[in-house]
Coordinates of C-alpha atoms in Angstrom, one line a residue:
M1 CA 61.5 127.4 92.9
V2 CA 59.8 130.4 91.3
A3 CA 62.2 133.1 89.8
V4 CA 60.9 136.6 90.1
A5 CA 62.6 139.7 88.9
A6 CA 64.6 141.7 91.4
P7 CA 62.8 144.7 92.9
S8 CA 63.5 148.2 91.5
S9 CA 66.4 150.4 92.8
P10 CA 65.9 151.7 96.3
S11 CA 67.7 154.8 97.4
S12 CA 69.7 155.0 100.7
G13 CA 66.7 156.1 102.7
A14 CA 64.0 154.2 100.6
S15 CA 61.2 152.1 102.1
P16 CA 61.7 148.5 101.8
S17 CA 61.3 147.0 98.4
P18 CA 57.7 146.1 97.4
L19 CA 57.1 142.3 96.9
V20 CA 56.2 141.0 93.5
S21 CA 53.8 138.7 95.3
M22 CA 53.4 137.5 98.9
P23 CA 55.9 134.8 99.7
A24 CA 54.2 132.0 101.6
A25 CA 56.7 132.2 104.5
L26 CA 55.6 135.8 105.4
A27 CA 52.2 134.2 106.6
L28 CA 53.9 132.0 109.1
T29 CA 54.8 132.8 112.6
D30 CA 58.4 132.5 113.8
A31 CA 57.5 129.2 115.5
E32 CA 55.8 127.9 112.3
R33 CA 58.8 128.6 110.1
G34 CA 60.8 126.8 112.8
A35 CA 58.7 123.8 112.6
V36 CA 59.1 123.8 108.7
V37 CA 62.8 123.9 109.1
R38 CA 62.8 121.0 111.6
R39 CA 60.5 118.9 109.2
I40 CA 63.0 119.5 106.4
M41 CA 66.2 118.8 108.2
G42 CA 65.0 115.7 110.2
T43 CA 66.0 114.7 113.7
A44 CA 69.4 114.5 115.2
D45 CA 70.8 111.4 116.7
P46 CA 72.0 112.3 120.2
S47 CA 74.2 109.2 120.3
L48 CA 76.6 111.0 117.9
A49 CA 77.4 113.9 120.1
A50 CA 81.0 112.9 120.9
F51 CA 82.5 114.0 117.7
P52 CA 80.8 117.5 117.4
A53 CA 81.7 118.0 121.0
A54 CA 85.4 117.2 120.5
V55 CA 85.4 119.5 117.4
R56 CA 84.1 122.5 119.4
R57 CA 86.5 121.7 122.2
V58 CA 89.3 122.1 119.9
V59 CA 87.9 125.2 118.2
F60 CA 87.1 127.1 121.4
S61 CA 90.6 126.4 122.7
R62 CA 92.2 127.8 119.5
H63 CA 89.7 130.7 119.5
A64 CA 91.1 131.7 123.1
R65 CA 94.7 131.4 121.8
Y66 CA 94.6 133.1 118.4
V67 CA 91.4 135.4 118.3
Q68 CA 90.7 136.5 121.8
P69 CA 94.0 138.6 122.1
L70 CA 93.1 140.4 118.9
I71 CA 89.7 141.2 120.2
A72 CA 91.1 142.3 123.5
Q73 CA 93.6 144.6 121.7
H74 CA 91.3 146.1 119.1
W75 CA 87.7 145.9 120.4
P76 CA 87.9 145.0 124.1
E77 CA 84.3 146.5 124.8
S78 CA 82.9 143.7 122.7
L79 CA 84.0 141.0 125.1
G80 CA 81.2 141.8 127.6
E81 CA 78.6 142.6 125.1
R82 CA 76.1 140.6 123.1
A83 CA 78.1 141.3 120.0
G84 CA 81.1 139.5 121.4
R85 CA 79.1 136.3 122.4
K86 CA 77.6 136.4 118.9
L87 CA 80.9 136.5 117.2
R88 CA 82.3 133.8 119.3
F89 CA 79.4 131.6 118.5
L90 CA 79.5 132.3 114.7
T91 CA 83.4 131.8 114.8
C92 CA 83.4 128.6 116.8
N93 CA 80.1 126.8 116.3
L94 CA 79.6 127.6 112.6
Y95 CA 82.6 128.7 110.6
A96 CA 85.6 127.1 112.3
T97 CA 84.1 123.7 112.7
A98 CA 83.7 123.3 108.9
P99 CA 87.5 122.8 108.1
Y100 CA 87.9 120.3 110.8
T101 CA 84.8 118.4 110.0
V102 CA 85.4 118.2 106.3
L103 CA 88.8 116.5 106.9
F104 CA 86.9 113.4 108.0
S105 CA 85.6 112.9 104.4
A106 CA 88.5 114.5 102.5
P107 CA 90.5 112.5 99.8
Q108 CA 93.9 113.3 101.6
P109 CA 93.1 113.6 105.3
P110 CA 95.9 114.5 107.8
F111 CA 97.3 112.0 110.2
P112 CA 95.5 110.7 112.3
V113 CA 92.3 111.0 110.6
G114 CA 93.3 108.6 107.8
P115 CA 94.2 105.7 110.2
A116 CA 91.1 106.3 112.4
R117 CA 88.9 106.2 109.3
W118 CA 90.6 102.9 108.2
L119 CA 90.3 101.4 111.6
G120 CA 86.6 102.4 112.2
S121 CA 85.6 101.0 108.7
R122 CA 87.6 97.7 109.2
L123 CA 86.3 97.0 112.6
G124 CA 82.6 97.6 111.6
L125 CA 82.0 99.9 114.4
S126 CA 78.5 101.3 115.0
T127 CA 77.9 104.9 114.3
T128 CA 78.1 105.8 118.1
S129 CA 81.4 104.1 118.4
L130 CA 82.6 105.8 115.3
S131 CA 81.7 109.3 116.7
R132 CA 83.7 108.5 119.8
L133 CA 86.7 107.3 117.6
A134 CA 86.5 110.5 115.5
G135 CA 86.3 112.6 118.7
V136 CA 89.6 111.1 119.8
A137 CA 91.0 111.5 116.3
V138 CA 90.1 115.2 115.9
G139 CA 91.8 115.9 119.2
A140 CA 94.9 114.1 118.1
T141 CA 94.7 115.8 114.7
A142 CA 94.6 119.2 116.4
A143 CA 97.7 118.2 118.3
V144 CA 99.7 117.5 115.1
L145 CA 98.3 120.0 112.6
P146 CA 100.8 122.9 112.1
A147 CA 100.1 125.8 114.3
L148 CA 99.9 128.1 111.3
T149 CA 97.0 126.0 109.8
E150 CA 95.0 126.1 113.0
R151 CA 95.7 129.7 113.4
R152 CA 94.4 130.4 109.9
I153 CA 91.3 128.4 110.4
L154 CA 90.3 130.5 113.4
L155 CA 91.4 133.8 112.0
F156 CA 89.5 133.4 108.7
A157 CA 86.4 132.2 110.7
A158 CA 86.6 135.2 113.0
F159 CA 87.1 137.5 110.0
I160 CA 84.0 136.2 108.3
A161 CA 81.9 136.6 111.4
T162 CA 83.2 140.0 112.0
I163 CA 82.8 141.5 108.6
D164 CA 79.3 140.2 108.4
H165 CA 78.5 141.7 111.8
V166 CA 80.0 145.0 110.7
Y167 CA 77.8 145.1 107.6
D168 CA 74.7 144.3 109.6
H169 CA 75.1 146.4 112.6
C170 CA 77.9 149.0 112.3
L171 CA 77.0 151.0 109.2
D172 CA 73.4 152.1 109.9
G173 CA 72.6 155.4 108.3
V174 CA 75.6 155.2 106.1
D175 CA 74.9 155.6 102.3
P176 CA 75.4 152.2 100.5
V177 CA 78.2 153.6 98.2
E178 CA 80.0 154.9 101.3
R179 CA 79.6 151.7 102.9
G180 CA 81.5 150.0 100.0
R181 CA 84.1 152.7 100.0
R182 CA 84.7 152.2 103.7
M183 CA 84.8 148.3 103.6
G184 CA 86.8 148.2 100.3
G185 CA 89.3 150.7 101.9
L186 CA 89.5 148.6 105.1
L187 CA 90.4 145.6 103.0
D188 CA 93.1 147.3 100.9
G189 CA 94.3 149.5 103.7
T190 CA 93.1 153.0 102.1
W191 CA 90.7 153.7 104.9
T192 CA 91.2 153.5 108.6
P193 CA 88.7 154.3 111.4
D194 CA 89.6 157.2 113.7
A195 CA 88.4 158.3 117.1
T196 CA 85.2 159.9 115.7
T197 CA 84.2 156.7 113.8
T198 CA 81.3 155.0 115.3
H199 CA 82.0 151.4 116.1
A200 CA 85.7 152.0 115.4
G201 CA 86.7 148.9 117.4
A202 CA 84.8 146.6 115.2
F203 CA 86.4 148.1 112.0
R204 CA 89.8 147.8 113.6
L205 CA 89.2 144.2 114.5
V206 CA 88.3 143.4 110.9
R207 CA 91.6 145.0 109.6
A208 CA 93.6 143.3 112.3
L209 CA 92.2 139.8 111.4
H210 CA 92.8 140.6 107.7
D211 CA 96.4 141.3 108.3
E212 CA 97.0 138.4 110.6
M213 CA 95.4 135.8 108.5
Q214 CA 97.8 136.5 105.7
A215 CA 101.0 136.0 107.9
G216 CA 103.4 133.3 107.2
I217 CA 102.8 132.7 103.5
D218 CA 106.0 131.3 102.1
N219 CA 105.1 129.5 99.0
D220 CA 103.4 130.2 95.6
D221 CA 100.7 127.7 96.1
D222 CA 99.5 129.0 99.4
Q223 CA 99.7 132.6 98.0
R224 CA 97.5 131.5 95.1
E225 CA 94.8 130.0 97.4
L226 CA 94.9 133.1 99.6
D227 CA 94.7 135.5 96.6
R228 CA 91.6 133.5 95.6
A229 CA 89.9 133.9 98.9
L230 CA 90.7 137.6 99.2
A231 CA 89.4 138.2 95.8
R232 CA 86.1 136.7 96.8
L233 CA 86.0 139.0 99.9
R234 CA 86.3 142.0 97.5
D235 CA 83.6 140.6 95.3
Y236 CA 81.4 140.3 98.5
V237 CA 81.9 144.0 99.4
D238 CA 81.1 145.0 95.8
A239 CA 78.0 142.8 95.8
E240 CA 76.7 144.4 99.0
V241 CA 76.7 147.8 97.3
K242 CA 75.0 146.5 94.2
A243 CA 72.3 144.9 96.3
M244 CA 71.7 148.0 98.4
T245 CA 71.6 150.3 95.3
G246 CA 69.2 148.2 93.4
V247 CA 71.5 146.9 90.6
P248 CA 69.8 143.8 89.2
D249 CA 71.4 140.5 89.7
P250 CA 70.9 138.3 86.6
S251 CA 70.9 135.2 88.7
G252 CA 67.9 136.4 90.7
C253 CA 69.9 135.8 94.0
C254 CA 70.0 139.5 95.0
W255 CA 73.8 139.4 95.1
R256 CA 73.8 136.7 97.8
M257 CA 76.3 134.3 95.9
P258 CA 79.6 136.4 96.4
G259 CA 79.0 136.1 100.1
V260 CA 78.2 132.4 99.9
L261 CA 81.3 131.5 97.8
G262 CA 83.7 134.0 99.6
T263 CA 82.9 132.5 103.0
I264 CA 84.0 129.0 101.8
D265 CA 87.1 130.0 99.9
G266 CA 88.3 131.6 103.2
L267 CA 87.6 128.6 105.2
V268 CA 89.1 126.1 102.6
F269 CA 92.4 128.1 102.3
P270 CA 94.0 126.8 105.6
V271 CA 93.2 123.1 104.6
W272 CA 93.1 123.2 100.8
R273 CA 95.9 120.6 100.5
H274 CA 93.8 118.0 102.3
A275 CA 90.2 119.0 101.3
G276 CA 90.4 118.9 97.4
E277 CA 87.9 120.5 94.9
Q278 CA 85.0 118.2 95.7
A279 CA 85.1 119.3 99.3
R280 CA 85.1 122.9 98.4
Q281 CA 82.1 122.4 96.1
W282 CA 80.2 120.7 98.8
M283 CA 81.0 123.5 101.2
Y284 CA 79.7 125.9 98.8
D285 CA 76.4 124.0 98.8
V286 CA 76.5 124.1 102.7
S287 CA 77.2 127.8 102.7
L288 CA 74.3 128.4 100.2
F289 CA 71.9 126.3 102.4
V290 CA 72.9 128.5 105.5
Q291 CA 72.1 131.6 103.5
V292 CA 68.8 130.3 102.3
L293 CA 68.0 129.2 105.8
D294 CA 68.8 132.6 107.2
D295 CA 66.8 134.4 104.7
Y296 CA 63.8 132.0 105.3
L297 CA 63.9 132.4 109.2
D298 CA 64.5 136.1 108.9
I299 CA 61.9 136.9 106.2
V300 CA 59.7 139.2 108.4
K301 CA 62.6 141.1 109.8
D302 CA 64.2 141.5 106.3
R303 CA 61.2 143.0 104.9
G304 CA 61.9 146.1 106.8
E305 CA 65.5 146.3 105.7
L306 CA 67.0 148.2 102.8
R307 CA 68.5 145.2 101.1
P308 CA 66.3 142.9 99.1
T309 CA 66.7 139.1 99.4
P310 CA 65.7 136.2 97.2
M311 CA 63.3 134.9 99.7
L312 CA 61.3 138.1 99.5
T313 CA 61.3 138.3 95.8
G314 CA 60.1 134.8 95.4
H315 CA 63.4 133.5 93.8
W316 CA 63.9 131.3 96.8
D317 CA 61.1 129.5 98.9
E318 CA 60.5 126.6 101.1
A319 CA 61.1 124.3 98.2
T320 CA 64.5 125.8 97.7
L321 CA 65.5 125.2 101.2
E322 CA 64.4 121.6 101.1
A323 CA 66.2 120.9 97.7
I324 CA 69.5 122.5 98.9
W325 CA 69.4 120.7 102.2
S326 CA 68.9 117.4 100.5
K327 CA 71.8 118.2 98.1
T328 CA 74.1 118.8 101.1
L329 CA 73.1 115.5 102.8
D330 CA 73.9 113.6 99.6
G331 CA 76.9 115.6 99.0
I332 CA 78.7 114.7 102.3
V333 CA 78.0 111.0 101.5
A334 CA 79.4 111.4 98.0
L335 CA 82.4 113.2 99.3
A336 CA 83.3 110.4 101.7
K337 CA 82.7 107.8 99.0
S338 CA 85.0 109.6 96.6
S339 CA 87.7 109.5 99.3
G340 CA 87.6 105.7 99.3
V341 CA 85.1 105.0 102.2
T342 CA 82.7 102.1 101.5
D343 CA 81.6 101.2 105.1
D344 CA 77.9 101.9 105.4
N345 CA 78.3 102.8 109.1
W346 CA 81.0 105.5 108.4
L347 CA 78.8 106.9 105.7
A348 CA 75.8 107.2 108.0
F349 CA 78.1 108.6 110.7
V350 CA 79.3 111.5 108.4
R351 CA 75.8 112.2 107.2
E352 CA 74.1 112.0 110.5
T353 CA 76.9 114.2 112.3
Y354 CA 76.6 116.8 109.7
R355 CA 72.8 116.7 110.3
M356 CA 73.2 117.1 114.0
M357 CA 75.6 120.1 113.6
A358 CA 73.4 121.8 111.1
L359 CA 70.3 121.4 113.3
E360 CA 72.2 123.0 116.2
T361 CA 73.1 125.9 113.9
A362 CA 69.6 126.3 112.7
E363 CA 68.2 126.3 116.3
A364 CA 70.6 128.9 117.2
M365 CA 69.7 131.0 114.1
G366 CA 65.9 130.7 114.9
A367 CA 66.6 131.8 118.4
G368 CA 68.5 134.9 117.3
T369 CA 71.9 133.9 118.6
A370 CA 73.5 134.5 115.2
D371 CA 71.8 138.0 114.5

């Protein structure tokens, strides 16, 4: 990985930041970058499809129950638009799947994940059979998880997807400092869109999700974890302003890390009692991989944007993508081992299932589904 100083400060109407040197990825076509990603990530095992399919059945069902009514109330026009389909994809296929998936490698899994994990390991089942068993277990887990937990999973996932969409598509032409004022005010309740606000429905949905995902807190431990997640969200808003106004990031990551960390603290909050700190750290790595992947795939498009990216400055490159991917593969195995799993087939199951789901996400990102 080559570290290069961040580009100089752009104004709100400035041309894209000049490159310190030409990143190799810029010389590739979209198809060639996609081929690089597939080479790095490997090949999915289709025989493991049962578990991811079961997770997504649960997630889509809960999305219809907890998120769809809020969209219908606050931003109904999005339901028939590409934006609505994109947000549903990000919420259900990317963000909300993570808390359910990590429970199968967590140190304190909920019932019936624990018994399923024990049974599968003791019987010496193949990875294909383990995927089927885990698929049954995730459906049973969803049936017994507290409704408030599932609600929070979906609301936080939808919130992350929506606030990211708002930043990318609903603030065009707005000065970076004003962007920060609006988004910060949206989070703390000091700014509300009115009838003249462009994309008012999207802003209203962000606020509604923000309010709803805090409902039902009745103990200090949950409040502490929620406050941690909300503080990260404010860090993300502040970081976006810094990135767009050219404030140098000493890490070289162009202020990407607050978003990387904030996404995960929000997703861990609903399941923090089960997941543990090692799971949180692994999810941080996965979030970082998704961000590096996104910046790699979008490097040509991002060159025309106001906000610099570490892929454009040269701080990240193809080697970064490969290194963080390998770290996440090793990390999910280490997480499962730390929870007491020793069965080689179970370890292969969690690793290869993660690979399959990550590849599906990467293919969708490359096709523009997540843009």
